[in-house]
Tab-separated table of N, CA and C in Angstrom:
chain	number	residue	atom	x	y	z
A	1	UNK	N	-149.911	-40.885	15.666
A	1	UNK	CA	-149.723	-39.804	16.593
A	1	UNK	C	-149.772	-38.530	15.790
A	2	UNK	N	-151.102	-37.784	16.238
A	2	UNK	CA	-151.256	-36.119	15.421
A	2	UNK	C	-150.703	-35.411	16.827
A	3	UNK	N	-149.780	-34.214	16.208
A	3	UNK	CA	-149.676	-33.222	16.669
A	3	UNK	C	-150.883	-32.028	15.800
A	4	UNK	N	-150.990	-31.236	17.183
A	4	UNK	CA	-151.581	-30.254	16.802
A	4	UNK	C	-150.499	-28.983	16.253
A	5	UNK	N	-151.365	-28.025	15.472
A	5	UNK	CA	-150.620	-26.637	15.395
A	5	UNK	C	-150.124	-26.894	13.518
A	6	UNK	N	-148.996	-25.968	13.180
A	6	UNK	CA	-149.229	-26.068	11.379
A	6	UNK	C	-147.363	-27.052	11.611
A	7	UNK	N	-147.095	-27.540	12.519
A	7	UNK	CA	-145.559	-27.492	11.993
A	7	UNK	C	-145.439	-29.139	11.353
A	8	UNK	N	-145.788	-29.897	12.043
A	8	UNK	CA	-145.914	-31.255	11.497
A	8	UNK	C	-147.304	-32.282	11.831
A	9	UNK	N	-147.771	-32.608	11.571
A	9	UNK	CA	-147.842	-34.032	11.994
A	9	UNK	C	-147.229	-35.454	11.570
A	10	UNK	N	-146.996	-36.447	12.300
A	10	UNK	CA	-146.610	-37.392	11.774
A	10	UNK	C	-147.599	-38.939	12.189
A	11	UNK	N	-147.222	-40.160	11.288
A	11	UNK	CA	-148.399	-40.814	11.414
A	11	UNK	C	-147.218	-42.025	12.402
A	12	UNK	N	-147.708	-42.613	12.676
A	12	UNK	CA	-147.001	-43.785	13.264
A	12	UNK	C	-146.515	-44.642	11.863
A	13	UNK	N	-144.956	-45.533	12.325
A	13	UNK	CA	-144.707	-46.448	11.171
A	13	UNK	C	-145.535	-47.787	11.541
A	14	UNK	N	-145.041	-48.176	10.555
A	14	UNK	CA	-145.640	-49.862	10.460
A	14	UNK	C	-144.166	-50.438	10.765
A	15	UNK	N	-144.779	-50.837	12.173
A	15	UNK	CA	-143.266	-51.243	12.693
A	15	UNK	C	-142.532	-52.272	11.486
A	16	UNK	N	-141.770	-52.285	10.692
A	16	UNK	CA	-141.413	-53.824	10.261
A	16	UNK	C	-139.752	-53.304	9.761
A	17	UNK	N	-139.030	-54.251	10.185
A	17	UNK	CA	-138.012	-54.015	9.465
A	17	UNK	C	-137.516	-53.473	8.114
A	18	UNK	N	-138.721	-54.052	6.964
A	18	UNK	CA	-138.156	-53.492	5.487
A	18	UNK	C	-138.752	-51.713	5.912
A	19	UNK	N	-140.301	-52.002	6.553
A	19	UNK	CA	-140.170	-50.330	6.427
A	19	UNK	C	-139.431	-49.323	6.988
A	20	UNK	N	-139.020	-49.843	8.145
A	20	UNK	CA	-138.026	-48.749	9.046
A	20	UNK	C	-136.739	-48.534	9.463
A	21	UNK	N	-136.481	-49.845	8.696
A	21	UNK	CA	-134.927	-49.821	8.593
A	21	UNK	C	-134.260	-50.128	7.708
A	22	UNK	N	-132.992	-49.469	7.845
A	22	UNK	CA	-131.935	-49.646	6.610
A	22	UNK	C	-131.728	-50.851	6.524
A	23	UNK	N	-131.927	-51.641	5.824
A	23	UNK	CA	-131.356	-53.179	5.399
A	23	UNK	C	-130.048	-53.237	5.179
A	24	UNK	N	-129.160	-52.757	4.534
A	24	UNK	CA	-127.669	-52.752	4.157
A	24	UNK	C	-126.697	-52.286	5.590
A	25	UNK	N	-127.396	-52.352	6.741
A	25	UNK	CA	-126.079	-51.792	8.214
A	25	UNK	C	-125.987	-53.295	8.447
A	26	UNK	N	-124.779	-53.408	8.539
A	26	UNK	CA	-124.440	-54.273	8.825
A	26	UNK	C	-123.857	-54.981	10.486
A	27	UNK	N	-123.659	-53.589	11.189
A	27	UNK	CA	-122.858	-53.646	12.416
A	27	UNK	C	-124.188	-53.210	13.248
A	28	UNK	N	-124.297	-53.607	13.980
A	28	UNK	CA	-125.357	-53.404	15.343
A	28	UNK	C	-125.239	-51.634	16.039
A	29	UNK	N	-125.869	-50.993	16.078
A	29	UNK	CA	-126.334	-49.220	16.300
A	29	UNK	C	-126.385	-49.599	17.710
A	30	UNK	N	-125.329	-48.516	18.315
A	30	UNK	CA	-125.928	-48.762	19.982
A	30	UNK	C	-126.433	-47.320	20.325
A	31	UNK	N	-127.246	-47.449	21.458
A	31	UNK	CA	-128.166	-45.879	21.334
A	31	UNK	C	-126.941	-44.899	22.730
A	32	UNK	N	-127.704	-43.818	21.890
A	32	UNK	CA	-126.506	-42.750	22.570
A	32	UNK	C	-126.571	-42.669	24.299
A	33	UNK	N	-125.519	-42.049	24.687
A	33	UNK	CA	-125.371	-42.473	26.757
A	33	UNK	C	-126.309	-41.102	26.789
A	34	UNK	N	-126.530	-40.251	26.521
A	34	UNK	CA	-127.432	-39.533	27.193
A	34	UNK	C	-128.419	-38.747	25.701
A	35	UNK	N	-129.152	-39.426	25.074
A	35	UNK	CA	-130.292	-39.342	23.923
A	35	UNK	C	-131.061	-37.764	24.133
A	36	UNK	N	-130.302	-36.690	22.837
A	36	UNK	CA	-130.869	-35.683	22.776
A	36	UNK	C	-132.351	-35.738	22.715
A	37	UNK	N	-133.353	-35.147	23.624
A	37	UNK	CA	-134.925	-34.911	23.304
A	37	UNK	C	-135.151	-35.056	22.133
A	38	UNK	N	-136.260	-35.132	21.489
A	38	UNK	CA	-136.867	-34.856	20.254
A	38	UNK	C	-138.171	-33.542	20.723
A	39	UNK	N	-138.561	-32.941	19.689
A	39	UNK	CA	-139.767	-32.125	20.225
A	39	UNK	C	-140.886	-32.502	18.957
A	40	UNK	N	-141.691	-32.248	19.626
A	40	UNK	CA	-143.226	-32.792	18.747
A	40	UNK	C	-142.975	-32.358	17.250
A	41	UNK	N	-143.104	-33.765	16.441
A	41	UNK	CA	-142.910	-33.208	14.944
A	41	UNK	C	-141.610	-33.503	14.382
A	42	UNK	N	-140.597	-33.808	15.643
A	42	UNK	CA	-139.168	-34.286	15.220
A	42	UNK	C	-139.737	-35.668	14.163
A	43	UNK	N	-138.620	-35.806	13.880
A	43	UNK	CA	-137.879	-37.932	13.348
A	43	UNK	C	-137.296	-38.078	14.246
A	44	UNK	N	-137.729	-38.985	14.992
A	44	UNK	CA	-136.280	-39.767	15.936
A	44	UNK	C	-135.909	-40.559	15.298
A	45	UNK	N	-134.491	-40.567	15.355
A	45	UNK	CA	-133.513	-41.885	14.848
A	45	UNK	C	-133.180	-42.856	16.277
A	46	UNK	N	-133.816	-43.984	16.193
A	46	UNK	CA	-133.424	-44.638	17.219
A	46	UNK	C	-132.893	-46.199	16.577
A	47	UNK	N	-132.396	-47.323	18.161
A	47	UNK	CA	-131.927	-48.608	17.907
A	47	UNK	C	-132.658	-49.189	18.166
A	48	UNK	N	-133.433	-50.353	17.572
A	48	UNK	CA	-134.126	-51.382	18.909
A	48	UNK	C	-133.324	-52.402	19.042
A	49	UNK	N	-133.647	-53.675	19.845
A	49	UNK	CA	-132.951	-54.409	21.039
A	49	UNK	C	-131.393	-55.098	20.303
A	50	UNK	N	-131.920	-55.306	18.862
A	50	UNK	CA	-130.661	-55.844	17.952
A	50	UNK	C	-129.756	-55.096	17.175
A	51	UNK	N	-129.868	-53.514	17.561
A	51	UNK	CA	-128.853	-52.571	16.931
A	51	UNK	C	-129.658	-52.028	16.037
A	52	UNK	N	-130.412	-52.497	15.386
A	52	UNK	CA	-130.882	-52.204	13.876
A	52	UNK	C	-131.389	-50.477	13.876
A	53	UNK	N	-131.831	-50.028	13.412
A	53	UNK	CA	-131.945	-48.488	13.237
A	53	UNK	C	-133.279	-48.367	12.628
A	54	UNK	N	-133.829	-47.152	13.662
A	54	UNK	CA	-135.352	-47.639	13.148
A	54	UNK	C	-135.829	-46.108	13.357
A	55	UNK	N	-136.625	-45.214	12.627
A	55	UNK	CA	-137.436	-44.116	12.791
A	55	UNK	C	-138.556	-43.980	13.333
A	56	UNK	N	-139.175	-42.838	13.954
A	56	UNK	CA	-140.503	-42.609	14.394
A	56	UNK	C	-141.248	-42.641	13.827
A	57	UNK	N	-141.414	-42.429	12.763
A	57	UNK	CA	-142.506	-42.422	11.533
A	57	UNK	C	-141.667	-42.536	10.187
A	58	UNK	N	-142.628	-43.254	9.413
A	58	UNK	CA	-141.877	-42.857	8.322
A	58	UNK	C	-142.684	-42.286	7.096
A	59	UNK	N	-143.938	-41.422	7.108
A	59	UNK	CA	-144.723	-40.950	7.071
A	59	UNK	C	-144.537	-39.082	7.525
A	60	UNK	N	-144.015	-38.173	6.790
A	60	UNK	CA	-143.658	-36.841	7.733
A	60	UNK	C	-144.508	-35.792	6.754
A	61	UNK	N	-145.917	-35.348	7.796
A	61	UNK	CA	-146.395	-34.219	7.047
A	61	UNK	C	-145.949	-33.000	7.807
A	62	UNK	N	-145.825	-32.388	6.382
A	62	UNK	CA	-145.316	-31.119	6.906
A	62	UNK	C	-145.780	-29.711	5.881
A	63	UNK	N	-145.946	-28.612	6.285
A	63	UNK	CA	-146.767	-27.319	5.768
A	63	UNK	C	-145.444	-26.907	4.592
A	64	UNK	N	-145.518	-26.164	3.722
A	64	UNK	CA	-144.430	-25.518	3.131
A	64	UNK	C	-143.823	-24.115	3.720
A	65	UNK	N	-142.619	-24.276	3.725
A	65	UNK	CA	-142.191	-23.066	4.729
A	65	UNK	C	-141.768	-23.689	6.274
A	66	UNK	N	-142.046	-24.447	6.372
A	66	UNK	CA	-141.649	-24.961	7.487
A	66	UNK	C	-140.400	-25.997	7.659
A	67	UNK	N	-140.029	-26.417	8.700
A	67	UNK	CA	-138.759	-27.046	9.117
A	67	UNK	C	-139.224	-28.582	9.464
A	68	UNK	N	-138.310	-29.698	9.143
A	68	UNK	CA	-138.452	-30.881	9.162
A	68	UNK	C	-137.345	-31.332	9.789
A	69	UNK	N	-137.513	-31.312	11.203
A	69	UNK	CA	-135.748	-31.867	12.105
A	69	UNK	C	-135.797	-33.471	12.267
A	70	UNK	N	-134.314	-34.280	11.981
A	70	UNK	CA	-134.368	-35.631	12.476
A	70	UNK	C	-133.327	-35.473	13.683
A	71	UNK	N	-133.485	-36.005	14.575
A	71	UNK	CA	-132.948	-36.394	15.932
A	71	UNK	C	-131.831	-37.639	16.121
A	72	UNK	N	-131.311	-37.751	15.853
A	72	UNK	CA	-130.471	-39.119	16.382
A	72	UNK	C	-130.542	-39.192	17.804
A	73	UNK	N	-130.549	-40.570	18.235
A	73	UNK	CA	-130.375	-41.214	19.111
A	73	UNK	C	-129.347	-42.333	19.525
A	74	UNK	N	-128.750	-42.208	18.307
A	74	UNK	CA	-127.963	-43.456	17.952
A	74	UNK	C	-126.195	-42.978	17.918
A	75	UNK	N	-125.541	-43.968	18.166
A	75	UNK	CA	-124.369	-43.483	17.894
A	75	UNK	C	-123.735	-43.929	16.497
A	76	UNK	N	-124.711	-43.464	15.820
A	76	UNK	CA	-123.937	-43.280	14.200
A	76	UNK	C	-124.670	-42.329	13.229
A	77	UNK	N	-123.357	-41.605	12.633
A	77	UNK	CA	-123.631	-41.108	11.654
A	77	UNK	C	-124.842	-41.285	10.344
A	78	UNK	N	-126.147	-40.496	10.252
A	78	UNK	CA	-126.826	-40.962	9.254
A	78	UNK	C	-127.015	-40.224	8.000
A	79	UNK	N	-127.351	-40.267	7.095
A	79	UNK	CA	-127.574	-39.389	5.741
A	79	UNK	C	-128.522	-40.025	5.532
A	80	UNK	N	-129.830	-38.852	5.515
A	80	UNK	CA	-131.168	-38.967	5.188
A	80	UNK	C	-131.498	-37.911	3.392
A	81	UNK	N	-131.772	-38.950	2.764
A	81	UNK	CA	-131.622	-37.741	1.611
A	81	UNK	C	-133.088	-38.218	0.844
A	82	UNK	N	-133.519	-37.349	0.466
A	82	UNK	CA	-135.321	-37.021	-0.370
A	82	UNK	C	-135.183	-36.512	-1.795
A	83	UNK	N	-135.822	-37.567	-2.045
A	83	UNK	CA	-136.350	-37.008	-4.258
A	83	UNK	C	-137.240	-35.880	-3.790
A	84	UNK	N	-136.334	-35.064	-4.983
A	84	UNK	CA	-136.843	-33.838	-4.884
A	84	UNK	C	-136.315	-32.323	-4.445
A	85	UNK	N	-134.961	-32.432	-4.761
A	85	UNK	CA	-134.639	-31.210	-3.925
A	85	UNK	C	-134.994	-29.762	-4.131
A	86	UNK	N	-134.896	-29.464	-5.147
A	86	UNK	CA	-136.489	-28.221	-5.085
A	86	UNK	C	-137.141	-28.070	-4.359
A	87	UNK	N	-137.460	-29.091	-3.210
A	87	UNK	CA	-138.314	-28.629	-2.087
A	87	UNK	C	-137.512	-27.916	-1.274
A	88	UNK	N	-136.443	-27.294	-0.716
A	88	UNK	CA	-135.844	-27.064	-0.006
A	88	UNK	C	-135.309	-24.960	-0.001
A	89	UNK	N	-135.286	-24.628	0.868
A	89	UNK	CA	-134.360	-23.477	0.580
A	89	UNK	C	-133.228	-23.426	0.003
A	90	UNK	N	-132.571	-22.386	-0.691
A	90	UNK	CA	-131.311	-22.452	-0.809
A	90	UNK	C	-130.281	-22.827	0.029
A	91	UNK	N	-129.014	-23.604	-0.615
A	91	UNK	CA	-127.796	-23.788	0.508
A	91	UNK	C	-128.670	-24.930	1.452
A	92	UNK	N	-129.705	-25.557	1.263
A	92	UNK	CA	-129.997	-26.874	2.263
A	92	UNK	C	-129.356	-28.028	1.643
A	93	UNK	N	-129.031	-28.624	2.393
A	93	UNK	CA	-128.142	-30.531	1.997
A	93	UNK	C	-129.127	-31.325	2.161
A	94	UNK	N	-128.976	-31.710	0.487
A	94	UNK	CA	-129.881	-33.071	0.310
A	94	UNK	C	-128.417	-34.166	-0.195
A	95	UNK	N	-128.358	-35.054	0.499
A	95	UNK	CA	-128.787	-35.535	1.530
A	95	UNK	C	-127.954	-34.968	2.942
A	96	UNK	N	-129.025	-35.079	4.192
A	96	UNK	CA	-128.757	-34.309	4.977
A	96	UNK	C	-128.038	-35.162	6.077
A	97	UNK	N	-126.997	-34.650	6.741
A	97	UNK	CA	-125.872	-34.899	7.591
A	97	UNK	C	-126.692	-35.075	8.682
A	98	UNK	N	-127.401	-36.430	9.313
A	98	UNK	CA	-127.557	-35.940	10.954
A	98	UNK	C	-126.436	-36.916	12.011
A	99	UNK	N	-125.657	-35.924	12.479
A	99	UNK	CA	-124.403	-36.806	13.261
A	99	UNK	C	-124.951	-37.127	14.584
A	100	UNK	N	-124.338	-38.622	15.062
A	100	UNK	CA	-124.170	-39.664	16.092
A	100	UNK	C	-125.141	-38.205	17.127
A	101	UNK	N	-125.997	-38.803	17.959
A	101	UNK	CA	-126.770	-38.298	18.727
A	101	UNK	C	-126.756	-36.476	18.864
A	102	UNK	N	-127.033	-36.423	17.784
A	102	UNK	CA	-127.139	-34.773	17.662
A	102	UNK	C	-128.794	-34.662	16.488
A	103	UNK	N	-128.850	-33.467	16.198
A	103	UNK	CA	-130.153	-33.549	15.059
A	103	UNK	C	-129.490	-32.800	13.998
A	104	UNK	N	-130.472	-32.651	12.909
A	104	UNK	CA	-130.049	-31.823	11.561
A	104	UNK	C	-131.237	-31.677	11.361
A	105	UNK	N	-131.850	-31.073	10.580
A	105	UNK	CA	-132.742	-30.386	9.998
A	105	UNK	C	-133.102	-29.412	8.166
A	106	UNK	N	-133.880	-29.708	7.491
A	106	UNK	CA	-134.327	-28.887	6.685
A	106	UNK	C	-134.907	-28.115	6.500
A	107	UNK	N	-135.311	-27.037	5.843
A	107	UNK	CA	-136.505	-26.156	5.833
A	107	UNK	C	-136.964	-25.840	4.547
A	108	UNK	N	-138.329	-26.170	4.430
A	108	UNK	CA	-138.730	-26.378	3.019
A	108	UNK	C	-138.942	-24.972	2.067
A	109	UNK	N	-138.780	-25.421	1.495
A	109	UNK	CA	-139.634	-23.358	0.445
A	109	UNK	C	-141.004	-23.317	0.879
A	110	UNK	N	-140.900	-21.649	0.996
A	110	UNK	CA	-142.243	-21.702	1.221
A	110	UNK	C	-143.325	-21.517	0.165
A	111	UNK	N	-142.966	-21.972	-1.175
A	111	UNK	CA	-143.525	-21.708	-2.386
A	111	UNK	C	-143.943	-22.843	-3.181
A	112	UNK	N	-144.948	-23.279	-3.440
A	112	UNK	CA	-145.119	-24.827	-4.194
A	112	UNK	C	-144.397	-25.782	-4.123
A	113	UNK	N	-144.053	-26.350	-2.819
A	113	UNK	CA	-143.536	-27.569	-2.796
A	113	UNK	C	-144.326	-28.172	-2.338
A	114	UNK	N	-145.426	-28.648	-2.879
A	114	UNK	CA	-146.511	-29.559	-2.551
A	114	UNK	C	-146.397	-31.051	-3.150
A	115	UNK	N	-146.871	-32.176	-2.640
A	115	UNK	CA	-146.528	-33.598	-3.156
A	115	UNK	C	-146.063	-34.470	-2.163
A	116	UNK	N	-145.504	-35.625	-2.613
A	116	UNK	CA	-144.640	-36.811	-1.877
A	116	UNK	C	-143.871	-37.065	-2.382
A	117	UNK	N	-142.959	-37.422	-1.531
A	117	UNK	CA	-141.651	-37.398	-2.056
A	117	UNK	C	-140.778	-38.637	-0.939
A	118	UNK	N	-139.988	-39.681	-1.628
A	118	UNK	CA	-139.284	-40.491	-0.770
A	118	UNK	C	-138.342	-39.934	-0.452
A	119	UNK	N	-138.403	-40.553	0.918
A	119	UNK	CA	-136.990	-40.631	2.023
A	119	UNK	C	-136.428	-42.172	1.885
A	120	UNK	N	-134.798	-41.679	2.215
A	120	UNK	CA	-134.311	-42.933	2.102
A	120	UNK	C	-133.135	-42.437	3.421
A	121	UNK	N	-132.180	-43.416	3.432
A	121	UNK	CA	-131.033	-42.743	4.225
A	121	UNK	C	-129.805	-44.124	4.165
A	122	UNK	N	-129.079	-43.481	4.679
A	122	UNK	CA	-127.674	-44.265	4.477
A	122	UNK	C	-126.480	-43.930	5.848
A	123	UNK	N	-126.219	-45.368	6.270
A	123	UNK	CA	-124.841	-44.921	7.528
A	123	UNK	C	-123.857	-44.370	7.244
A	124	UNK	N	-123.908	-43.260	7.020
A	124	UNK	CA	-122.630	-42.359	5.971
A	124	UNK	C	-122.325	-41.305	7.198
A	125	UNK	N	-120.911	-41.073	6.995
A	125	UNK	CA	-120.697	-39.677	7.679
A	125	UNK	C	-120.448	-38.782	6.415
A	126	UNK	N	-120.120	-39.145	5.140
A	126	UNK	CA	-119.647	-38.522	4.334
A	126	UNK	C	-120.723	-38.760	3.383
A	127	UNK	N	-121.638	-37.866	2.818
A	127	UNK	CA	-122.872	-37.946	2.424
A	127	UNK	C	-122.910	-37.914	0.823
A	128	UNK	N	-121.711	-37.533	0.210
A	128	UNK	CA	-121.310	-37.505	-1.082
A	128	UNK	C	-121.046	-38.875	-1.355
A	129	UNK	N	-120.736	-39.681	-0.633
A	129	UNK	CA	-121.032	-41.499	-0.826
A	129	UNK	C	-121.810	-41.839	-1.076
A	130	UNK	N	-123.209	-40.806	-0.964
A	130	UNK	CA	-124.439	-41.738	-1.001
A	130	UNK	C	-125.295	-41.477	-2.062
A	131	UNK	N	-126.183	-42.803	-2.716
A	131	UNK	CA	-126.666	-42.580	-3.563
A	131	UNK	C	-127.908	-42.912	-3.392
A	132	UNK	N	-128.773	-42.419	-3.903
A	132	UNK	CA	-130.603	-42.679	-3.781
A	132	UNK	C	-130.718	-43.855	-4.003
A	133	UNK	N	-131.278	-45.336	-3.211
A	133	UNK	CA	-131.040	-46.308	-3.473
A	133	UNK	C	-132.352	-46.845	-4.454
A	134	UNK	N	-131.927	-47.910	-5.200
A	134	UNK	CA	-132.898	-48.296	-5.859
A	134	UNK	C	-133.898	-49.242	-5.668
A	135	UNK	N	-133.540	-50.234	-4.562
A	135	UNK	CA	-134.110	-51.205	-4.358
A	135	UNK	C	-134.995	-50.749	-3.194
A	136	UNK	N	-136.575	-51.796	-2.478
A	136	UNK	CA	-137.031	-50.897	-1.362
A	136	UNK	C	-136.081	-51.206	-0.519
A	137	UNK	N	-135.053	-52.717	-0.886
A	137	UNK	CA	-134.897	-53.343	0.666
A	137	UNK	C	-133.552	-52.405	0.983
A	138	UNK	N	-132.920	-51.284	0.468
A	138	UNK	CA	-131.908	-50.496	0.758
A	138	UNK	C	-132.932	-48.786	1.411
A	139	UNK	N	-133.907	-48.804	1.488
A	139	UNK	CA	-134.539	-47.682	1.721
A	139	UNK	C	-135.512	-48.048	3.018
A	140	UNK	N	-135.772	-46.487	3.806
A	140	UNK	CA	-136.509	-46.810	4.871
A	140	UNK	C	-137.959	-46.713	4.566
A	141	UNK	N	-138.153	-46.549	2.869
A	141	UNK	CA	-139.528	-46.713	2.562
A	141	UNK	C	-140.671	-45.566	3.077
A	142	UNK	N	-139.535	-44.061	3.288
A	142	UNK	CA	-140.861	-43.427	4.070
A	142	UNK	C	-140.900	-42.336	3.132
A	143	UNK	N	-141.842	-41.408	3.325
A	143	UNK	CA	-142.178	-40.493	2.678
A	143	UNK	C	-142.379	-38.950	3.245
A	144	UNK	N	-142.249	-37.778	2.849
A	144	UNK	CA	-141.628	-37.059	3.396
A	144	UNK	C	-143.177	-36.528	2.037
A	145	UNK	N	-144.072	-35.914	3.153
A	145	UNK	CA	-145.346	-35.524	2.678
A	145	UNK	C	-145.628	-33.852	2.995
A	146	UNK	N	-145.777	-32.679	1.661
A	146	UNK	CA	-145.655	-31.632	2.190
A	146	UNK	C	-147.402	-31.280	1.658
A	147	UNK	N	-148.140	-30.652	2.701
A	147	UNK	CA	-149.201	-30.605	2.292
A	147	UNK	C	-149.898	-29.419	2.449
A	148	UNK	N	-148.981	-28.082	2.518
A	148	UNK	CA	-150.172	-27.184	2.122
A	148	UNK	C	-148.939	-25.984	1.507
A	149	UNK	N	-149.410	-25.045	0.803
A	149	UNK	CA	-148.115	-23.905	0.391
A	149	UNK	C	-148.270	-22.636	1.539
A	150	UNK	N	-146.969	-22.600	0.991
A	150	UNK	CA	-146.723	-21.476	2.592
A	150	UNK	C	-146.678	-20.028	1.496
A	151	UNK	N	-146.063	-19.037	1.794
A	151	UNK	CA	-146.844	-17.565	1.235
A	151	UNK	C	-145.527	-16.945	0.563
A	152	UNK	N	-144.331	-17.625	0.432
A	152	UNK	CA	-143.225	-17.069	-0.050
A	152	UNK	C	-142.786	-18.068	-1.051
């Protein structure tokens, strides 16, 4: 799925469990009673039928200078955190807080942050718990792709 315009596109995942979901949740994700929208270019954080926790893509291109929002859908706390924090403005949280059916968001520099860079994430409300995992089967295996420089 391409969106048009400079803010994102994103590619579809490969549905499979190691790629789109956290392997280490242990308790079943139930999806939120009334699921904030996403808008074109979001991450949705969603559940499928067995709780498990699964993203829209895990694949996220995005321009430099621009904003990268994830969406929950879910009623749990997630921490999404990316190698690389240099990509980011000042004062942005790596890893980033997105709480039980609400969104969070980053916004990249708009100055040479060009490359790929992994995403991972963790059921954390407290994000200082979390550590960049090492293994794939603790990661959602996606990549967080910035592909052109923005002018600042």
């Amino acid at each position: 799925m391409c969106f048009t315009g400079l803010l994102a596109c994103a590619t579809p995942s490969r549905s499979t469990d190691t790629a789109a979901a956290a392997q280490n949740d242990s308790t079943p994700v139930q999806p939120c009673p009334t699921p904030p929208p996403g808008n074109p270019g979001d991450v949705l954080i969603t559940a499928n039928a067995e709780g498990k926790v699964h993203f829209s893509t895990t694949t996220v291109q995005v321009q430099a200078g621009q904003t990268v929002t994830f969406v929950s859908q879910v009623q749990q706390d997630r921490c999404i955190g990316v190698s690389g924090e240099s990509l980011f403005k000042e004062g942005s949280q790596n890893p980033l807080l997105v709480p039980a059916c609400q969104s969070a968001s980053w916004t990249l520099r708009g100055k040479d942050p060009q490359g790929s860079h992994k995403l991972w994430s963790c059921p954390m409300s407290d994000c200082s718990k979390c550590n960049e995992p090492q293994g794939i089967t603790e990661t959602i295996n996606g990549t967080l792709e910035v592909t052109g420089r923005g002018e600042n």
